[in-house]
PDB file of C-alpha atoms and ligand atoms in Angstrom:
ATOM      1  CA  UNK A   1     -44.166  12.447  36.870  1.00  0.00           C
ATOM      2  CA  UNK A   2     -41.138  11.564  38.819  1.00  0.00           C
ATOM      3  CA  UNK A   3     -39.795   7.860  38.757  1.00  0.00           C
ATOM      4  CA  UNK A   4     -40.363   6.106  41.783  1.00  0.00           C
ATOM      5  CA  UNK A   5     -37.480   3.863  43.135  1.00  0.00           C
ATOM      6  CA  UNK A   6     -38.078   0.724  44.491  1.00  0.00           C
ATOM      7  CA  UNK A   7     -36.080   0.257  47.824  1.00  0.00           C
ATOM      8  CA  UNK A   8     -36.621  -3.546  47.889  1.00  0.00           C
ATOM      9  CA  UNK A   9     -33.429  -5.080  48.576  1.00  0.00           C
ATOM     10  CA  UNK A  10     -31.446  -2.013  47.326  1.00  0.00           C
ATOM     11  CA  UNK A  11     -27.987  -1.327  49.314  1.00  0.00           C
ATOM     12  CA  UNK A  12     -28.285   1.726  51.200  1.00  0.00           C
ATOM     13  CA  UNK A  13     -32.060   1.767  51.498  1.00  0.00           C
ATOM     14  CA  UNK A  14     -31.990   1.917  55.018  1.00  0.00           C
ATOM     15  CA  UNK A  15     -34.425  -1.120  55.886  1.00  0.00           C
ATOM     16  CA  UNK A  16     -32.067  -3.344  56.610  1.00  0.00           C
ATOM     17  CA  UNK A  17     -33.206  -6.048  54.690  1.00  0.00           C
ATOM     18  CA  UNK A  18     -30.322  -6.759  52.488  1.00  0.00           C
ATOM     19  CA  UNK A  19     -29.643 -10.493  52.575  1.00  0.00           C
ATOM     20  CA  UNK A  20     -26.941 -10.092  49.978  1.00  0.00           C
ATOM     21  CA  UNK A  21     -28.629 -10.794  46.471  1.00  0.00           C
ATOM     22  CA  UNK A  22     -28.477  -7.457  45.143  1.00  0.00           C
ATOM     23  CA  UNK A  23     -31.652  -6.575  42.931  1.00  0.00           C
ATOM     24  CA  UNK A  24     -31.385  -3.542  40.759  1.00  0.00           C
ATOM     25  CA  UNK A  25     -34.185  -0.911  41.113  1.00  0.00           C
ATOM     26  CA  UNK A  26     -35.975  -0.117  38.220  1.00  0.00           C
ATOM     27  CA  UNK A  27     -34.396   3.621  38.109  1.00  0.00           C
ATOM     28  CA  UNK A  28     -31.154   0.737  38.339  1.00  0.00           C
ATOM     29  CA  UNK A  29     -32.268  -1.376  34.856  1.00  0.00           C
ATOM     30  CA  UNK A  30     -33.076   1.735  33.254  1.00  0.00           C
ATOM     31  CA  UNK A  31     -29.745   3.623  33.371  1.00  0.00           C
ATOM     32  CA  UNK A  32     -28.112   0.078  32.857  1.00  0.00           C
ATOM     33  CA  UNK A  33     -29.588  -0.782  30.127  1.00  0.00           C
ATOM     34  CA  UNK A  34     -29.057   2.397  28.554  1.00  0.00           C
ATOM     35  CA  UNK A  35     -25.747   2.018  29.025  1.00  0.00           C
ATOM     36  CA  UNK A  36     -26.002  -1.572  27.446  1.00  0.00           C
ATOM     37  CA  UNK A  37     -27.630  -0.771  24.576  1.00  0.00           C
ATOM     38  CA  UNK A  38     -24.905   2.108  24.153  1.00  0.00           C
ATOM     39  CA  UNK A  39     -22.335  -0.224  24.508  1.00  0.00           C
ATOM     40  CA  UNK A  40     -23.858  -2.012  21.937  1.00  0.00           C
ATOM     41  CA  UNK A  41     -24.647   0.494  19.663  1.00  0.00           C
ATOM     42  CA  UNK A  42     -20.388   1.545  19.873  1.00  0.00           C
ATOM     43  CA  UNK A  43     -19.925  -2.059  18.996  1.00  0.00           C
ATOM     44  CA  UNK A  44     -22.213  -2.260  16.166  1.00  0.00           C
ATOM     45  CA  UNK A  45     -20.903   0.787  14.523  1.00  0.00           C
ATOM     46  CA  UNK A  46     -17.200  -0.011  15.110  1.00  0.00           C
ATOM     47  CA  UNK A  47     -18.083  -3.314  13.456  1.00  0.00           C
ATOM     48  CA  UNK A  48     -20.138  -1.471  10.584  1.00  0.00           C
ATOM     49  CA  UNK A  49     -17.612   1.265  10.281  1.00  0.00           C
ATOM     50  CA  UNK A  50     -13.966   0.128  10.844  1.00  0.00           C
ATOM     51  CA  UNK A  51     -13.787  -2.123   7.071  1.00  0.00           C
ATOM     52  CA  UNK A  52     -15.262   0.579   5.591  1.00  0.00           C
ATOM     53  CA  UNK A  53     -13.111   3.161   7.100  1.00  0.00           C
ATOM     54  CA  UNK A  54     -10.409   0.314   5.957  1.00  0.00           C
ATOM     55  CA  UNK A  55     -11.735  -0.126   2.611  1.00  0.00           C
ATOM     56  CA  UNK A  56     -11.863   3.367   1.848  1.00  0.00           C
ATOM     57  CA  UNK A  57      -8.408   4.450   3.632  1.00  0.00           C
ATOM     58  CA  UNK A  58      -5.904   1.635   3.101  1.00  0.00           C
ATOM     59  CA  UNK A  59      -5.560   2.315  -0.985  1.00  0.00           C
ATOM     60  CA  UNK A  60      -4.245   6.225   0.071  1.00  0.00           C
ATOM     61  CA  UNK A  61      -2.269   4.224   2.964  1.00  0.00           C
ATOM     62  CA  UNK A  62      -0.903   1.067   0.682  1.00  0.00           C
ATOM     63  CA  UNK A  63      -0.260   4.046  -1.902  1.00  0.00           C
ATOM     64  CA  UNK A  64       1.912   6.119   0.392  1.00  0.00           C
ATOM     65  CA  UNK A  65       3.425   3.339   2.139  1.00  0.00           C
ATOM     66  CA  UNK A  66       4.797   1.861  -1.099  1.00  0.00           C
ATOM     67  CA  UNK A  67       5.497   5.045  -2.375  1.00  0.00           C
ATOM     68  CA  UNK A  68       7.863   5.598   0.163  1.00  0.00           C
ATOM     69  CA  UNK A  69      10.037   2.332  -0.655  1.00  0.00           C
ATOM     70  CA  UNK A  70      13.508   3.311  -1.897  1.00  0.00           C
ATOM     71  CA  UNK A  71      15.059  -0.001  -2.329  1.00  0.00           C
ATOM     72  CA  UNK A  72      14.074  -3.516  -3.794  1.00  0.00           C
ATOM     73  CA  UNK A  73      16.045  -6.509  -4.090  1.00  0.00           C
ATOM     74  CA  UNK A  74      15.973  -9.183  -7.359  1.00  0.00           C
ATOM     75  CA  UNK A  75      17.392 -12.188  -6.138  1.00  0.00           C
ATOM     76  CA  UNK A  76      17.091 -14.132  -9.635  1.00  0.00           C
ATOM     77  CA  UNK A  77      17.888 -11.049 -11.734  1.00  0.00           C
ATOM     78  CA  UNK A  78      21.250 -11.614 -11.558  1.00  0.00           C
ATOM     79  CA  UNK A  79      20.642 -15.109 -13.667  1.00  0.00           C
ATOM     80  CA  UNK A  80      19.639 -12.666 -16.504  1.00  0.00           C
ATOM     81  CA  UNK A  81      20.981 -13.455 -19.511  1.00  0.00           C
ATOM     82  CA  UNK A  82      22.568 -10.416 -21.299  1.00  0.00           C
ATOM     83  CA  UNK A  83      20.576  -8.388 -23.859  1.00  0.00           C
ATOM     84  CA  UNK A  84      17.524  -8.919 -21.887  1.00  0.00           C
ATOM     85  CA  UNK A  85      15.357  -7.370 -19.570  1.00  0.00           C
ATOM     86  CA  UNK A  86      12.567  -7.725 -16.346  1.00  0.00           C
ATOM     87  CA  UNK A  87       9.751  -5.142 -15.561  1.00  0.00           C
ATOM     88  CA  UNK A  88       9.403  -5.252 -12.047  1.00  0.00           C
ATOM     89  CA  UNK A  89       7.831  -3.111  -9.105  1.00  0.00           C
ATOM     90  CA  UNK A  90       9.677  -0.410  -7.597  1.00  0.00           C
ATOM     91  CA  UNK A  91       6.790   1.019  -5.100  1.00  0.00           C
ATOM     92  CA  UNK A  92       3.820   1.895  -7.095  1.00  0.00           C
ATOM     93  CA  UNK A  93       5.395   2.109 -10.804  1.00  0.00           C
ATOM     94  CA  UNK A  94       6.717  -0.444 -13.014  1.00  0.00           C
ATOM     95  CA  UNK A  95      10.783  -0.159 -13.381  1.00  0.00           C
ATOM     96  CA  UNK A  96      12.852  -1.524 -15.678  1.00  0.00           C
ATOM     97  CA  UNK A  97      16.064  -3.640 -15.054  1.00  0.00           C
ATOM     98  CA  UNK A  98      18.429  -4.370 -18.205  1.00  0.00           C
ATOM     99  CA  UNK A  99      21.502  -6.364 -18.541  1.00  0.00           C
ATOM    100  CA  UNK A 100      23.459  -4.825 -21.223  1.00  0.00           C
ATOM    101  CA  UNK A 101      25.291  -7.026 -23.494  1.00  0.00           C
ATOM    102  CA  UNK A 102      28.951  -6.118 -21.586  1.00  0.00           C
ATOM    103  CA  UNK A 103      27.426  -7.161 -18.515  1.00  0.00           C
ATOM    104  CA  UNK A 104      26.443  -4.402 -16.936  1.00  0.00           C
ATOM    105  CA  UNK A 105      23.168  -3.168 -14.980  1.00  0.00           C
ATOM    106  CA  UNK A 106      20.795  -0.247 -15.779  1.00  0.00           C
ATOM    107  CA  UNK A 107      17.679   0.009 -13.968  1.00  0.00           C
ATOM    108  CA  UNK A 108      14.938   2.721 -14.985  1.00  0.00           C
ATOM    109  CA  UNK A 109      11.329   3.710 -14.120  1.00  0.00           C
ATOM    110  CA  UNK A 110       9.553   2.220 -16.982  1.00  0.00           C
ATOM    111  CA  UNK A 111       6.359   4.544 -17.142  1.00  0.00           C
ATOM    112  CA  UNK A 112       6.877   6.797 -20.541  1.00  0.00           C
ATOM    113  CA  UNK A 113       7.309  10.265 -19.861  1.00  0.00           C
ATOM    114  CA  UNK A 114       5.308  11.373 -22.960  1.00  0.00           C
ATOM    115  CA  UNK A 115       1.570  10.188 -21.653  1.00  0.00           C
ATOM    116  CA  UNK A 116       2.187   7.306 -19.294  1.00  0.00           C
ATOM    117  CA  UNK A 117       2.775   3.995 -20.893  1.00  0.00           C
ATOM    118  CA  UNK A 118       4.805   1.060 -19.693  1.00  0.00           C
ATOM    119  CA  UNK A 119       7.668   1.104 -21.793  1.00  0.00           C
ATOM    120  CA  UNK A 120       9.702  -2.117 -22.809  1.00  0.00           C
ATOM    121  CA  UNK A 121      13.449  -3.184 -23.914  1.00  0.00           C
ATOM    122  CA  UNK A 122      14.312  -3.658 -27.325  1.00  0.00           C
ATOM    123  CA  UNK A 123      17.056  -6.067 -27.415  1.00  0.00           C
ATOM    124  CA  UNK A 124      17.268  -6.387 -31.575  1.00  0.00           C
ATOM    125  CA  UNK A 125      18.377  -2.076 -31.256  1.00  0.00           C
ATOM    126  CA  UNK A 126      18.854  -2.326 -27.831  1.00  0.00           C
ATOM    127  CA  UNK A 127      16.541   0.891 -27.326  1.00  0.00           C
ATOM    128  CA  UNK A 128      13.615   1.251 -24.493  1.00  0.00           C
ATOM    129  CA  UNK A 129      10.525   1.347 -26.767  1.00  0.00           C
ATOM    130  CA  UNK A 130       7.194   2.719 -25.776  1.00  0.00           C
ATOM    131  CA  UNK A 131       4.422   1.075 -27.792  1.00  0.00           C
ATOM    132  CA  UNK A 132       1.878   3.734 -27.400  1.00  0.00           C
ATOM    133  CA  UNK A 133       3.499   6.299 -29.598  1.00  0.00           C
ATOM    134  CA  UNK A 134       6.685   4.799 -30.500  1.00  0.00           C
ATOM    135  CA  UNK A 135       8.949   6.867 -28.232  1.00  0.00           C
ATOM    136  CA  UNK A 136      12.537   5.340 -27.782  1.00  0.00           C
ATOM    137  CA  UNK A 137      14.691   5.664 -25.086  1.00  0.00           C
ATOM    138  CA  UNK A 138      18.671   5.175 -24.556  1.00  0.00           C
ATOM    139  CA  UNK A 139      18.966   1.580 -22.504  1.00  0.00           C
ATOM    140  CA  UNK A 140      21.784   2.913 -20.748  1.00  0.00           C
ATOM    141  CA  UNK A 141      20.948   6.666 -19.827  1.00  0.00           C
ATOM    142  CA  UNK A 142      16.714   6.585 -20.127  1.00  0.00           C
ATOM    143  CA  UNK A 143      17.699  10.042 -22.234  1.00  0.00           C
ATOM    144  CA  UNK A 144      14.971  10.146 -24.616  1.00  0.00           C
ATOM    145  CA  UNK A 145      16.332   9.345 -28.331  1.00  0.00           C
ATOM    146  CA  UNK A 146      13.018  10.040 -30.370  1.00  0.00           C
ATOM    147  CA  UNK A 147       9.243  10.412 -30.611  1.00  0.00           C
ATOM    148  CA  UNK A 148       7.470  12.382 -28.239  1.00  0.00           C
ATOM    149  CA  UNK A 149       8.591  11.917 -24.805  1.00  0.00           C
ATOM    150  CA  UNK A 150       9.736  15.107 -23.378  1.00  0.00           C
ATOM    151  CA  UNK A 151      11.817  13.930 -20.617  1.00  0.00           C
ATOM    152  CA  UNK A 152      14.283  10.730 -19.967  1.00  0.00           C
ATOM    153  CA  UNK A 153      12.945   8.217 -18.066  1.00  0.00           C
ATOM    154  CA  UNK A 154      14.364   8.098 -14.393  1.00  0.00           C
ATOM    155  CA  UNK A 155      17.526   6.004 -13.741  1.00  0.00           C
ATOM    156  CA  UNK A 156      17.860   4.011 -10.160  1.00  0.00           C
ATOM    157  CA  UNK A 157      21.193   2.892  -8.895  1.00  0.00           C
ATOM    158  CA  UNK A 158      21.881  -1.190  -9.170  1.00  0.00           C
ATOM    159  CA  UNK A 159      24.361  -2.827  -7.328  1.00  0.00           C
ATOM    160  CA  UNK A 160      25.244  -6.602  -6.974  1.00  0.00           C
ATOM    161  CA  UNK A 161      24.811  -7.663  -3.396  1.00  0.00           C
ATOM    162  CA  UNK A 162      25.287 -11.314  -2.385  1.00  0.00           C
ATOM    163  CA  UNK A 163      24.083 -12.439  -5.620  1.00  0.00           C
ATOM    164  CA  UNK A 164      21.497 -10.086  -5.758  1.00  0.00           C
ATOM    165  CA  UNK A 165      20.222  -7.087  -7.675  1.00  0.00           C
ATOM    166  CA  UNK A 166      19.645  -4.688  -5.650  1.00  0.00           C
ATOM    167  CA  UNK A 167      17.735  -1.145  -6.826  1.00  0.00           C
ATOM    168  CA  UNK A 168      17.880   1.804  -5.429  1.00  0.00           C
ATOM    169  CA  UNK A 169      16.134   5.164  -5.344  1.00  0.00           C
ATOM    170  CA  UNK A 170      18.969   7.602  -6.488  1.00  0.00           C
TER     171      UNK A 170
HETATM  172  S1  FES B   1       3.017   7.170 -24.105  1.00  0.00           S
HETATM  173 FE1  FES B   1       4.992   6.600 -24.687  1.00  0.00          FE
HETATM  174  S2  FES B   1       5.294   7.556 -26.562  1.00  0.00           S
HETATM  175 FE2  FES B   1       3.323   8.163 -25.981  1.00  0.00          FE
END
């Protein structure tokens, strides 16, 4: 059965009757509120749906985004005293930053290349040591010395800037 619109006070109904206060015809209300409750229904689901779009996408973007970092600064590193060393973050992976007992710098990823382990600094051999399996490293290289790691770890470049260590992606 076709709807039947109202012409009471409806612009353009021809009667002449308009005195200004518009009144929506019921043909009107219907298509508005269908569009209301559409414009509701967006807002509900951007409100349901954009944290858990977030949740679920900002670990890949955090992950890629710090990937992609090539450089971090240490401002207190350089108070390090010699024979020592700092794990610290470069991007997703722990890194290792040693100041060799003739003052100089070497910084390495610290993630063993044998099965994944955060390696360490041995200042009594001055070795990197892996704890999992024993692996050692060279302090000064990251060539692997003995145990199983396959490969050396990978070395950054460090350069003193203003009193800082800085460490960069080579
Ligand atoms: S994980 Fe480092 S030696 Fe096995």
């Amino acid at each position: 059965m076709p709807e039947k619109i109202l012409s009471r006070d409806h612009p353009g109904s021809g009667d002449g009757s308009s005195d200004g206060s518009e009144s929506l015809a019921p043909m009107d209300r219907r298509v508005f509120l269908k569009v209301a409750a559409s414009g509701v229904g967006a807002c509900y689901a951007a409100a349901i749906g954009y944290p858990i779009y977030r949740y679920l996408a900002s670990p890949v973007e955090t992950a890629s985004e710090v990937a992609a970092v090539n450089q971090v600064t240490l401002p207190d590193a350089i108070k390090m005293p010699v024979n020592t060393a700092l794990i610290f973050k470069f991007g997703v992976k722990p890194a290792i930053l040693i100041h060799h007992p003739d003052n100089t710098w070497t910084a390495l990823t610290a993630v063993c290349t044998h099965l994944g382990c955060t390696v360490g600094y041995e200042p009594s051999r001055q070795v990197i040591f892996c704890p999992c399996h024993g692996g050692t490293y060279n302090a000064t290289t990251g060539a692997n010395i003995s145990g199983p790691p396959p490969k050396p770890l990978t070395e950054f470049k460090v350069a003193t800037t203003n009193g800082q260590i800085v460490v960069t992606r080579s």
